[in-house]
PDB file of C-alpha atoms in Angstrom:
ATOM      1  CA  MET C  18      39.588 -14.452 -11.060  1.00  0.00           C
ATOM      2  CA  ASP C  19      39.389 -12.022  -8.823  1.00  0.00           C
ATOM      3  CA  PRO C  20      35.275 -12.066  -8.304  1.00  0.00           C
ATOM      4  CA  ASP C  21      35.921  -8.159  -8.388  1.00  0.00           C
ATOM      5  CA  LEU C  22      37.027  -7.896 -12.137  1.00  0.00           C
ATOM      6  CA  ALA C  23      34.698 -10.894 -13.044  1.00  0.00           C
ATOM      7  CA  PRO C  24      30.916  -9.594 -15.053  1.00  0.00           C
ATOM      8  CA  HIS C  25      27.898  -9.091 -13.568  1.00  0.00           C
ATOM      9  CA  PRO C  26      25.566 -12.293 -14.278  1.00  0.00           C
ATOM     10  CA  PRO C  27      22.852 -11.022 -17.378  1.00  0.00           C
ATOM     11  CA  SER C  28      20.145  -9.867 -15.967  1.00  0.00           C
ATOM     12  CA  ALA C  29      16.985  -9.230 -17.070  1.00  0.00           C
ATOM     13  CA  ALA C  30      15.596  -5.572 -18.372  1.00  0.00           C
ATOM     14  CA  LEU C  31      13.832  -3.520 -15.888  1.00  0.00           C
ATOM     15  CA  HIS C  32      12.228  -0.690 -19.145  1.00  0.00           C
ATOM     16  CA  ARG C  33       9.478  -1.884 -20.562  1.00  0.00           C
ATOM     17  CA  ALA C  34       9.752  -3.390 -24.478  1.00  0.00           C
ATOM     18  CA  GLU C  35       7.779  -1.903 -27.504  1.00  0.00           C
ATOM     19  CA  HIS C  36       4.796  -3.400 -28.083  1.00  0.00           C
ATOM     20  CA  GLN C  37       4.945  -5.548 -31.572  1.00  0.00           C
ATOM     21  CA  ALA C  38       1.664  -4.160 -32.693  1.00  0.00           C
ATOM     22  CA  ALA C  39       1.998  -1.043 -34.542  1.00  0.00           C
ATOM     23  CA  PHE C  40      -1.070   0.138 -33.491  1.00  0.00           C
ATOM     24  CA  LEU C  41      -0.314  -0.255 -29.300  1.00  0.00           C
ATOM     25  CA  ARG C  42       2.971   1.648 -30.597  1.00  0.00           C
ATOM     26  CA  LEU C  43       0.673   4.474 -32.307  1.00  0.00           C
ATOM     27  CA  LEU C  44      -1.618   4.809 -28.637  1.00  0.00           C
ATOM     28  CA  ASP C  45       2.080   4.290 -27.205  1.00  0.00           C
ATOM     29  CA  TRP C  46       3.200   7.412 -29.437  1.00  0.00           C
ATOM     30  CA  MET C  47       0.756   9.600 -28.912  1.00  0.00           C
ATOM     31  CA  ALA C  48       0.511   9.121 -25.039  1.00  0.00           C
ATOM     32  CA  GLY C  49       4.015  10.470 -25.075  1.00  0.00           C
ATOM     33  CA  ALA C  50       3.619  13.269 -27.187  1.00  0.00           C
ATOM     34  CA  ALA C  51       0.112  14.424 -25.254  1.00  0.00           C
ATOM     35  CA  GLU C  52       2.371  13.951 -22.170  1.00  0.00           C
ATOM     36  CA  ASP C  53       4.959  16.292 -23.674  1.00  0.00           C
ATOM     37  CA  LEU C  54       2.018  19.001 -25.041  1.00  0.00           C
ATOM     38  CA  LEU C  55       0.291  18.812 -20.646  1.00  0.00           C
ATOM     39  CA  ALA C  56       4.379  19.607 -19.999  1.00  0.00           C
ATOM     40  CA  LEU C  57       4.546  22.461 -21.081  1.00  0.00           C
ATOM     41  CA  VAL C  58       0.227  23.599 -20.740  1.00  0.00           C
ATOM     42  CA  VAL C  59       1.165  23.187 -17.399  1.00  0.00           C
ATOM     43  CA  PRO C  60       4.724  22.369 -16.188  1.00  0.00           C
ATOM     44  CA  VAL C  61       5.339  20.366 -13.493  1.00  0.00           C
ATOM     45  CA  ASP C  62       8.235  18.645 -11.247  1.00  0.00           C
ATOM     46  CA  CYS C  63       8.965  14.813 -10.390  1.00  0.00           C
ATOM     47  CA  VAL C  64       7.995  14.472  -6.263  1.00  0.00           C
ATOM     48  CA  CYS C  65      11.749  12.868  -5.290  1.00  0.00           C
ATOM     49  CA  CYS C  66      13.726  14.926  -7.489  1.00  0.00           C
ATOM     50  CA  GLY C  67      12.110  17.772  -8.087  1.00  0.00           C
ATOM     51  CA  SER C  68      13.097  17.912 -12.129  1.00  0.00           C
ATOM     52  CA  GLU C  69      11.311  19.084 -14.735  1.00  0.00           C
ATOM     53  CA  ASP C  70       8.375  18.155 -17.124  1.00  0.00           C
ATOM     54  CA  HIS C  71       7.552  14.584 -15.147  1.00  0.00           C
ATOM     55  CA  SER C  72       5.851  14.234 -12.262  1.00  0.00           C
ATOM     56  CA  LEU C  73       7.872  11.717 -12.191  1.00  0.00           C
ATOM     57  CA  CYS C  74      11.115  11.727 -13.617  1.00  0.00           C
ATOM     58  CA  PRO C  75      12.386   7.664 -15.578  1.00  0.00           C
ATOM     59  CA  SER C  76      15.171   7.757 -13.446  1.00  0.00           C
ATOM     60  CA  CYS C  77      12.787   8.456 -10.025  1.00  0.00           C
ATOM     61  CA  ALA C  78      10.738   5.868 -11.606  1.00  0.00           C
ATOM     62  CA  GLY C  79      13.816   4.029 -11.438  1.00  0.00           C
ATOM     63  CA  ARG C  80      14.324   3.426  -8.135  1.00  0.00           C
ATOM     64  CA  LEU C  81      10.506   2.446  -7.590  1.00  0.00           C
ATOM     65  CA  ARG C  82      11.103  -0.305  -9.818  1.00  0.00           C
ATOM     66  CA  GLN C  83      13.951  -1.862  -8.211  1.00  0.00           C
ATOM     67  CA  LEU C  84      12.179  -0.546  -4.242  1.00  0.00           C
ATOM     68  CA  THR C  85       9.222  -2.351  -4.896  1.00  0.00           C
ATOM     69  CA  ARG C  86      11.644  -5.826  -7.468  1.00  0.00           C
ATOM     70  CA  GLN C  87      10.963  -8.755  -4.487  1.00  0.00           C
ATOM     71  CA  PRO C  88       7.978  -7.703  -2.262  1.00  0.00           C
ATOM     72  CA  PHE C  89       8.355  -9.864   1.225  1.00  0.00           C
ATOM     73  CA  ARG C  90       6.748 -10.639   4.676  1.00  0.00           C
ATOM     74  CA  ALA C  91       6.263  -8.140   7.074  1.00  0.00           C
ATOM     75  CA  GLU C  92       4.414  -8.620  10.019  1.00  0.00           C
ATOM     76  CA  SER C  93       7.280  -9.871  11.857  1.00  0.00           C
ATOM     77  CA  ALA C  94       7.603  -5.952  11.844  1.00  0.00           C
ATOM     78  CA  ALA C  95       3.811  -5.984  12.971  1.00  0.00           C
ATOM     79  CA  PRO C  96       3.350  -6.127  16.976  1.00  0.00           C
ATOM     80  CA  ALA C  97       0.094  -6.350  16.940  1.00  0.00           C
ATOM     81  CA  LEU C  98      -0.154  -8.920  14.390  1.00  0.00           C
ATOM     82  CA  MET C  99       1.759 -11.006  15.826  1.00  0.00           C
ATOM     83  CA  ASP C 100       0.337 -13.101  19.788  1.00  0.00           C
ATOM     84  CA  VAL C 101       3.110 -13.458  22.628  1.00  0.00           C
ATOM     85  CA  ALA C 102       3.825 -16.871  21.030  1.00  0.00           C
ATOM     86  CA  GLY C 103       6.166 -15.079  17.596  1.00  0.00           C
ATOM     87  CA  THR C 104       2.901 -17.072  16.007  1.00  0.00           C
ATOM     88  CA  VAL C 105       1.858 -15.289  13.207  1.00  0.00           C
ATOM     89  CA  ILE C 106      -1.813 -14.694  13.759  1.00  0.00           C
ATOM     90  CA  LEU C 107      -1.895 -12.598  10.125  1.00  0.00           C
ATOM     91  CA  PRO C 108       0.350 -13.206   7.080  1.00  0.00           C
ATOM     92  CA  VAL C 109       1.520  -9.251   5.601  1.00  0.00           C
ATOM     93  CA  VAL C 110       2.871  -9.011   1.931  1.00  0.00           C
ATOM     94  CA  ALA C 111       4.814  -5.649   1.575  1.00  0.00           C
ATOM     95  CA  ALA C 112       6.244  -4.115  -2.417  1.00  0.00           C
ATOM     96  CA  GLY C 113       8.249  -2.715  -0.119  1.00  0.00           C
ATOM     97  CA  VAL C 114       9.611  -1.010   3.182  1.00  0.00           C
ATOM     98  CA  TYR C 115       8.065   3.272   3.747  1.00  0.00           C
ATOM     99  CA  ARG C 116      11.544   5.580   2.233  1.00  0.00           C
ATOM    100  CA  ASP C 117      13.123   7.023  -0.400  1.00  0.00           C
ATOM    101  CA  GLU C 118      11.661   7.230  -3.285  1.00  0.00           C
ATOM    102  CA  LEU C 119       8.609   4.828  -3.026  1.00  0.00           C
ATOM    103  CA  ALA C 120       7.845   6.628   0.463  1.00  0.00           C
ATOM    104  CA  GLN C 121       7.700  10.358  -1.443  1.00  0.00           C
ATOM    105  CA  GLY C 122       6.195   8.712  -4.264  1.00  0.00           C
ATOM    106  CA  LEU C 123       3.070   7.195  -1.850  1.00  0.00           C
ATOM    107  CA  LEU C 124       3.267  10.251   0.385  1.00  0.00           C
ATOM    108  CA  SER C 125       2.323  12.551  -2.514  1.00  0.00           C
ATOM    109  CA  PHE C 126       0.259   9.961  -4.232  1.00  0.00           C
ATOM    110  CA  LYS C 127      -2.276  10.747  -0.577  1.00  0.00           C
ATOM    111  CA  ARG C 128      -1.078  13.754   0.280  1.00  0.00           C
ATOM    112  CA  HIS C 129      -1.595  15.865  -2.873  1.00  0.00           C
ATOM    113  CA  GLY C 130      -3.231  14.685  -4.877  1.00  0.00           C
ATOM    114  CA  GLN C 131      -1.025  13.508  -7.541  1.00  0.00           C
ATOM    115  CA  HIS C 132      -2.950   9.976  -9.145  1.00  0.00           C
ATOM    116  CA  GLN C 133       0.468  10.337 -11.094  1.00  0.00           C
ATOM    117  CA  LEU C 134       1.253   8.418  -9.729  1.00  0.00           C
ATOM    118  CA  GLY C 135      -2.036   5.983  -8.870  1.00  0.00           C
ATOM    119  CA  LYS C 136      -0.450   3.465 -12.690  1.00  0.00           C
ATOM    120  CA  SER C 137       3.212   2.858 -10.843  1.00  0.00           C
ATOM    121  CA  LEU C 138       2.002   2.263  -7.180  1.00  0.00           C
ATOM    122  CA  GLY C 139      -0.187   0.231  -8.480  1.00  0.00           C
ATOM    123  CA  ARG C 140       2.080  -1.821 -10.456  1.00  0.00           C
ATOM    124  CA  ALA C 141       4.421  -2.361  -7.683  1.00  0.00           C
ATOM    125  CA  LEU C 142       0.619  -3.232  -5.743  1.00  0.00           C
ATOM    126  CA  ALA C 143      -0.481  -5.944  -8.664  1.00  0.00           C
ATOM    127  CA  SER C 144       3.313  -7.565  -7.833  1.00  0.00           C
ATOM    128  CA  ALA C 145       3.201  -7.870  -3.571  1.00  0.00           C
ATOM    129  CA  VAL C 146      -0.249  -9.079  -4.663  1.00  0.00           C
ATOM    130  CA  ARG C 147       0.761 -11.728  -6.841  1.00  0.00           C
ATOM    131  CA  ALA C 148       3.000 -12.650  -3.956  1.00  0.00           C
ATOM    132  CA  SER C 149       0.849 -13.460  -1.676  1.00  0.00           C
ATOM    133  CA  ALA C 150      -1.410 -15.323  -3.696  1.00  0.00           C
ATOM    134  CA  ARG C 151       1.289 -17.187  -4.565  1.00  0.00           C
ATOM    135  CA  GLY C 152       0.120 -18.483  -7.851  1.00  0.00           C
ATOM    136  CA  GLY C 153      -2.880 -19.278  -6.571  1.00  0.00           C
ATOM    137  CA  THR C 154      -6.393 -17.249  -7.815  1.00  0.00           C
ATOM    138  CA  GLY C 155     -10.246 -16.843  -6.792  1.00  0.00           C
ATOM    139  CA  PHE C 156      -8.941 -14.223  -4.426  1.00  0.00           C
ATOM    140  CA  LEU C 157     -11.291 -11.804  -3.270  1.00  0.00           C
ATOM    141  CA  LEU C 158      -9.135  -8.395  -2.682  1.00  0.00           C
ATOM    142  CA  VAL C 159     -10.265  -6.374  -0.120  1.00  0.00           C
ATOM    143  CA  PRO C 160      -9.769  -2.840   0.361  1.00  0.00           C
ATOM    144  CA  VAL C 161      -9.267  -1.537   4.174  1.00  0.00           C
ATOM    145  CA  PRO C 162     -11.907   1.294   4.240  1.00  0.00           C
ATOM    146  CA  THR C 163     -10.280   5.028   4.990  1.00  0.00           C
ATOM    147  CA  SER C 164     -11.505   7.344   8.221  1.00  0.00           C
ATOM    148  CA  THR C 165     -14.574   9.700   7.905  1.00  0.00           C
ATOM    149  CA  SER C 166     -12.598  12.919   8.102  1.00  0.00           C
ATOM    150  CA  ALA C 167      -9.284  11.341   5.921  1.00  0.00           C
ATOM    151  CA  TYR C 168     -11.707  11.644   2.736  1.00  0.00           C
ATOM    152  CA  VAL C 169     -13.732  14.591   3.386  1.00  0.00           C
ATOM    153  CA  SER C 170      -9.964  15.876   3.159  1.00  0.00           C
ATOM    154  CA  ARG C 171      -8.792  14.234   0.491  1.00  0.00           C
ATOM    155  CA  GLY C 172     -11.508  13.855  -1.371  1.00  0.00           C
ATOM    156  CA  PHE C 173     -10.721  10.496  -2.154  1.00  0.00           C
ATOM    157  CA  SER C 174      -9.863   6.847  -1.003  1.00  0.00           C
ATOM    158  CA  PRO C 175      -6.326   6.078  -1.939  1.00  0.00           C
ATOM    159  CA  VAL C 176      -6.316   2.377  -1.600  1.00  0.00           C
ATOM    160  CA  HIS C 177      -9.203   1.995  -3.570  1.00  0.00           C
ATOM    161  CA  LEU C 178      -7.438   3.934  -6.235  1.00  0.00           C
ATOM    162  CA  LEU C 179      -4.577   2.537  -5.801  1.00  0.00           C
ATOM    163  CA  LEU C 180      -6.233  -0.842  -5.836  1.00  0.00           C
ATOM    164  CA  LYS C 181      -8.662  -0.201  -8.835  1.00  0.00           C
ATOM    165  CA  GLN C 182      -4.714   0.112 -10.887  1.00  0.00           C
ATOM    166  CA  ALA C 183      -4.173  -3.342  -9.166  1.00  0.00           C
ATOM    167  CA  ALA C 184      -6.631  -5.366 -10.102  1.00  0.00           C
ATOM    168  CA  ARG C 185      -5.958  -4.500 -14.126  1.00  0.00           C
ATOM    169  CA  GLN C 186      -2.782  -6.096 -14.515  1.00  0.00           C
ATOM    170  CA  LEU C 187      -4.369  -8.426 -11.667  1.00  0.00           C
ATOM    171  CA  PRO C 188      -6.794 -11.349 -14.187  1.00  0.00           C
ATOM    172  CA  GLY C 189      -8.987 -14.116 -11.198  1.00  0.00           C
ATOM    173  CA  PHE C 190      -8.909 -11.662  -8.918  1.00  0.00           C
ATOM    174  CA  ASP C 191     -11.475  -9.550  -7.380  1.00  0.00           C
ATOM    175  CA  VAL C 192     -12.567  -6.988  -5.810  1.00  0.00           C
ATOM    176  CA  ALA C 193     -14.848  -6.557  -2.911  1.00  0.00           C
ATOM    177  CA  ASP C 194     -15.286  -3.828  -1.268  1.00  0.00           C
ATOM    178  CA  VAL C 195     -17.874  -4.488   1.891  1.00  0.00           C
ATOM    179  CA  LEU C 196     -15.601  -3.504   4.767  1.00  0.00           C
ATOM    180  CA  ARG C 197     -16.968  -0.283   6.143  1.00  0.00           C
ATOM    181  CA  LYS C 198     -15.914   2.606   9.256  1.00  0.00           C
ATOM    182  CA  THR C 199     -18.387   1.941  11.993  1.00  0.00           C
ATOM    183  CA  PRO C 200     -18.897   4.656  14.743  1.00  0.00           C
ATOM    184  CA  ALA C 201     -16.425   5.640  17.467  1.00  0.00           C
ATOM    185  CA  PRO C 202     -17.731   4.763  20.687  1.00  0.00           C
ATOM    186  CA  TRP C 203     -15.912   7.022  23.857  1.00  0.00           C
ATOM    187  CA  GLY C 204     -14.942   3.701  25.226  1.00  0.00           C
ATOM    188  CA  ARG C 205     -12.247   3.351  22.197  1.00  0.00           C
ATOM    189  CA  PHE C 206     -10.248   6.542  23.135  1.00  0.00           C
ATOM    190  CA  PRO C 207      -7.451   5.899  25.432  1.00  0.00           C
ATOM    191  CA  ASP C 208      -7.508   7.782  28.171  1.00  0.00           C
ATOM    192  CA  GLY C 209      -5.258  11.216  27.784  1.00  0.00           C
ATOM    193  CA  TYR C 210      -7.298  11.639  24.268  1.00  0.00           C
ATOM    194  CA  LYS C 211     -11.347  11.877  24.821  1.00  0.00           C
ATOM    195  CA  GLY C 212     -11.247  15.060  25.485  1.00  0.00           C
ATOM    196  CA  LEU C 213      -9.879  15.780  21.723  1.00  0.00           C
ATOM    197  CA  VAL C 214     -12.362  13.833  20.077  1.00  0.00           C
ATOM    198  CA  SER C 215     -14.675  16.957  18.488  1.00  0.00           C
ATOM    199  CA  ARG C 216     -11.034  17.390  16.551  1.00  0.00           C
ATOM    200  CA  LYS C 217      -9.439  13.810  16.317  1.00  0.00           C
ATOM    201  CA  ALA C 218     -11.867  11.487  16.715  1.00  0.00           C
ATOM    202  CA  SER C 219     -11.356  10.245  13.005  1.00  0.00           C
ATOM    203  CA  ALA C 220      -7.596  11.952  12.702  1.00  0.00           C
ATOM    204  CA  GLY C 221      -5.381   9.252  12.091  1.00  0.00           C
ATOM    205  CA  GLN C 222      -2.344   6.890  15.328  1.00  0.00           C
ATOM    206  CA  LYS C 223       0.478   9.130  14.597  1.00  0.00           C
ATOM    207  CA  GLY C 224       1.843   9.434  18.728  1.00  0.00           C
ATOM    208  CA  LEU C 225      -0.225   6.595  19.738  1.00  0.00           C
ATOM    209  CA  GLY C 226       1.562   2.787  20.782  1.00  0.00           C
ATOM    210  CA  ARG C 227       1.041  -0.101  20.463  1.00  0.00           C
ATOM    211  CA  GLY C 228      -1.706  -0.233  22.508  1.00  0.00           C
ATOM    212  CA  ALA C 229      -3.360   2.256  22.454  1.00  0.00           C
ATOM    213  CA  ARG C 230      -3.687   2.283  18.436  1.00  0.00           C
ATOM    214  CA  SER C 231      -5.529  -1.458  19.499  1.00  0.00           C
ATOM    215  CA  ARG C 232      -7.801   0.356  21.959  1.00  0.00           C
ATOM    216  CA  ARG C 233      -8.096   2.755  18.664  1.00  0.00           C
ATOM    217  CA  VAL C 234      -9.917   0.083  16.420  1.00  0.00           C
ATOM    218  CA  ARG C 235     -10.904  -1.783  17.836  1.00  0.00           C
ATOM    219  CA  GLY C 236     -14.709  -2.647  17.149  1.00  0.00           C
ATOM    220  CA  SER C 237     -13.892   0.053  14.458  1.00  0.00           C
ATOM    221  CA  MET C 238     -14.965  -1.706  10.538  1.00  0.00           C
ATOM    222  CA  GLN C 239     -17.858  -4.477  10.775  1.00  0.00           C
ATOM    223  CA  VAL C 240     -18.726  -5.434   6.922  1.00  0.00           C
ATOM    224  CA  LYS C 241     -21.561  -3.575   5.142  1.00  0.00           C
ATOM    225  CA  PHE C 242     -24.923  -6.824   5.356  1.00  0.00           C
ATOM    226  CA  ARG C 243     -26.044  -6.430   2.141  1.00  0.00           C
ATOM    227  CA  VAL C 244     -23.254  -7.451   0.953  1.00  0.00           C
ATOM    228  CA  ARG C 245     -22.271 -10.096   3.488  1.00  0.00           C
ATOM    229  CA  THR C 246     -23.040 -13.369   1.360  1.00  0.00           C
ATOM    230  CA  LYS C 247     -20.527 -12.343  -0.474  1.00  0.00           C
ATOM    231  CA  VAL C 248     -17.379 -13.030   1.616  1.00  0.00           C
ATOM    232  CA  THR C 249     -18.871 -15.775   3.359  1.00  0.00           C
ATOM    233  CA  GLY C 250     -17.162 -18.888   3.052  1.00  0.00           C
ATOM    234  CA  ARG C 251     -14.343 -17.026   0.453  1.00  0.00           C
ATOM    235  CA  PRO C 252     -11.159 -16.987   0.666  1.00  0.00           C
ATOM    236  CA  CYS C 253     -10.132 -12.838   1.116  1.00  0.00           C
ATOM    237  CA  ILE C 254      -6.778 -10.951   1.116  1.00  0.00           C
ATOM    238  CA  LEU C 255      -7.299  -7.120   2.813  1.00  0.00           C
ATOM    239  CA  ILE C 256      -5.469  -4.318   0.586  1.00  0.00           C
ATOM    240  CA  ASP C 257      -4.111  -1.273   2.666  1.00  0.00           C
ATOM    241  CA  ASP C 258      -1.028   1.602   1.541  1.00  0.00           C
ATOM    242  CA  VAL C 259       0.925   1.241   4.780  1.00  0.00           C
ATOM    243  CA  LEU C 260       1.976  -0.713   7.774  1.00  0.00           C
ATOM    244  CA  THR C 261       2.815   0.249  11.227  1.00  0.00           C
ATOM    245  CA  THR C 262       2.194  -2.258  14.168  1.00  0.00           C
ATOM    246  CA  GLY C 263      -1.034  -4.139  12.002  1.00  0.00           C
ATOM    247  CA  ALA C 264      -3.463  -2.943  14.607  1.00  0.00           C
ATOM    248  CA  THR C 265      -5.740  -1.269  11.871  1.00  0.00           C
ATOM    249  CA  LEU C 266      -5.548  -5.003   9.535  1.00  0.00           C
ATOM    250  CA  GLY C 267      -5.940  -6.544  12.400  1.00  0.00           C
ATOM    251  CA  GLU C 268      -8.750  -5.181  12.903  1.00  0.00           C
ATOM    252  CA  ALA C 269     -10.567  -4.990   9.726  1.00  0.00           C
ATOM    253  CA  ALA C 270      -9.385  -9.088   9.159  1.00  0.00           C
ATOM    254  CA  ARG C 271     -11.433  -9.635  12.506  1.00  0.00           C
ATOM    255  CA  ALA C 272     -14.163  -7.846  10.772  1.00  0.00           C
ATOM    256  CA  LEU C 273     -13.755  -9.876   7.824  1.00  0.00           C
ATOM    257  CA  HIS C 274     -13.643 -13.423  10.520  1.00  0.00           C
ATOM    258  CA  LEU C 275     -17.254 -12.384  11.889  1.00  0.00           C
ATOM    259  CA  ALA C 276     -19.004 -12.280   8.541  1.00  0.00           C
ATOM    260  CA  GLY C 277     -17.394 -15.731   7.192  1.00  0.00           C
ATOM    261  CA  ALA C 278     -14.588 -14.872   5.930  1.00  0.00           C
ATOM    262  CA  GLN C 279     -11.723 -16.477   4.982  1.00  0.00           C
ATOM    263  CA  VAL C 280      -8.380 -14.568   5.748  1.00  0.00           C
ATOM    264  CA  ARG C 281      -6.150 -15.608   4.272  1.00  0.00           C
ATOM    265  CA  GLY C 282      -3.583 -12.660   4.520  1.00  0.00           C
ATOM    266  CA  ALA C 283      -2.871  -8.467   3.827  1.00  0.00           C
ATOM    267  CA  VAL C 284      -1.118  -7.579   1.168  1.00  0.00           C
ATOM    268  CA  VAL C 285      -0.006  -3.437   1.481  1.00  0.00           C
ATOM    269  CA  LEU C 286       2.057  -1.387  -0.719  1.00  0.00           C
ATOM    270  CA  ALA C 287       4.727  -0.503   1.923  1.00  0.00           C
ATOM    271  CA  ALA C 288       6.286  -1.828   5.312  1.00  0.00           C
ATOM    272  CA  THR C 289       7.816   1.276   7.200  1.00  0.00           C
ATOM    273  CA  ARG C 290       9.853  -1.404   9.765  1.00  0.00           C
ATOM    274  CA  PRO C 291      12.006  -4.513   8.000  1.00  0.00           C
ATOM    275  CA  PRO C 292      10.818  -7.914   7.911  1.00  0.00           C
ATOM    276  CA  ASP C 293      12.214  -9.849  10.026  1.00  0.00           C
ATOM    277  CA  ALA C 294      15.280 -11.564   8.044  1.00  0.00           C
ATOM    278  CA  ALA C 295      15.597 -15.073  10.216  1.00  0.00           C
ATOM    279  CA  ALA C 296      11.745 -15.365   9.137  1.00  0.00           C
ATOM    280  CA  SER C 297      11.396 -19.640   7.911  1.00  0.00           C
ATOM    281  CA  ASP C 298       8.736 -18.276   5.161  1.00  0.00           C
ATOM    282  CA  ALA C 299       9.977 -14.755   4.539  1.00  0.00           C
ATOM    283  CA  ILE C 300       8.903 -13.952   0.857  1.00  0.00           C
ATOM    284  CA  PRO C 301      13.199 -12.381  -0.926  1.00  0.00           C
ATOM    285  CA  ALA C 302      13.569  -8.792   1.236  1.00  0.00           C
ATOM    286  CA  GLY C 303      14.887  -5.843  -1.535  1.00  0.00           C
ATOM    287  CA  PRO C 304      17.620  -3.788  -1.338  1.00  0.00           C
ATOM    288  CA  PRO C 305      19.334  -3.140   2.871  1.00  0.00           C
ATOM    289  CA  TRP C 306      17.688  -0.208   3.805  1.00  0.00           C
ATOM    290  CA  ASN C 307      18.874   2.209   6.691  1.00  0.00           C
ATOM    291  CA  HIS C 308      16.738   2.824   9.676  1.00  0.00           C
ATOM    292  CA  ASP C 309      17.046   6.530   9.316  1.00  0.00           C
ATOM    293  CA  ASP C 310      15.774   6.446   6.746  1.00  0.00           C
ATOM    294  CA  LEU C 311      12.149   5.311   7.809  1.00  0.00           C
ATOM    295  CA  GLU C 312      13.129   7.955  10.516  1.00  0.00           C
ATOM    296  CA  LYS C 313      12.847  10.521   8.370  1.00  0.00           C
ATOM    297  CA  ASN C 314      10.048   9.750   5.979  1.00  0.00           C
ATOM    298  CA  LYS C 315       7.645   8.396   8.932  1.00  0.00           C
ATOM    299  CA  PRO C 316       4.085   8.497   7.633  1.00  0.00           C
ATOM    300  CA  GLY C 317       1.813  11.483   9.015  1.00  0.00           C
ATOM    301  CA  LYS C 318      -1.672  11.836  10.892  1.00  0.00           C
ATOM    302  CA  ASP C 319      -3.696   8.333   8.986  1.00  0.00           C
ATOM    303  CA  GLU C 320      -1.095   7.156   7.168  1.00  0.00           C
TER     304      GLU C 320
END
């Protein structure tokens, strides 16, 4: 038979079925009614396509699920996490590539406080954590701390909120908020940036190369002294939102190692670069991506 005429193989539905319990179905209905009422009082538009009455319309929500269906190993595209011989320093699993609905949803969540998106993004993050753990449990999930200026500007830490949503779907995993930022010494800033410290001491790493990023974050994190015993000897998985060069994750792993933790890997919601498809132990990647998409949706400051 002509393969173009053959029927598609059956696949599992992507949407959630109705609850079996009547009480849970009632709660679902009440939540939907409350959402419709809120849409009348406070009109909202989809952050991705602009359609009315939904912060994330059903079509875009489905596309976001599609983009994060197959978590993949992403450290091969992060130069700070590979040594000169190509050996992996820290394995990283990404829920999806930073593009399209995933990029727009994450930017809206971080920059514009669209916390309604936390449930969808948290679900994708939880899936990546399960892929990283490979069926194991008992891991400590350690969020990477945000910079002080970003926290003051936003009023919240995106990574912590996303991990809180994801942790609800991860029985057997504990969250350990043990990392903190340390004051930035003058020596950590690359040449040409020292005069801007007062304005950009914690303004993110946009525009910096691999070496400058590594120098900037070196020594910038440590485990809180009073909770060091919580991670000593425990297997840990680092959690962050976006992977670029990997310098931030590498610094967080260093701080945990110094505290005696066993860092087994890291998980991010999105990776800005496609993975190395030739990696022998790579978790399968999702649909093909386009380099132009990655450039168009490049994260901004502190992304």
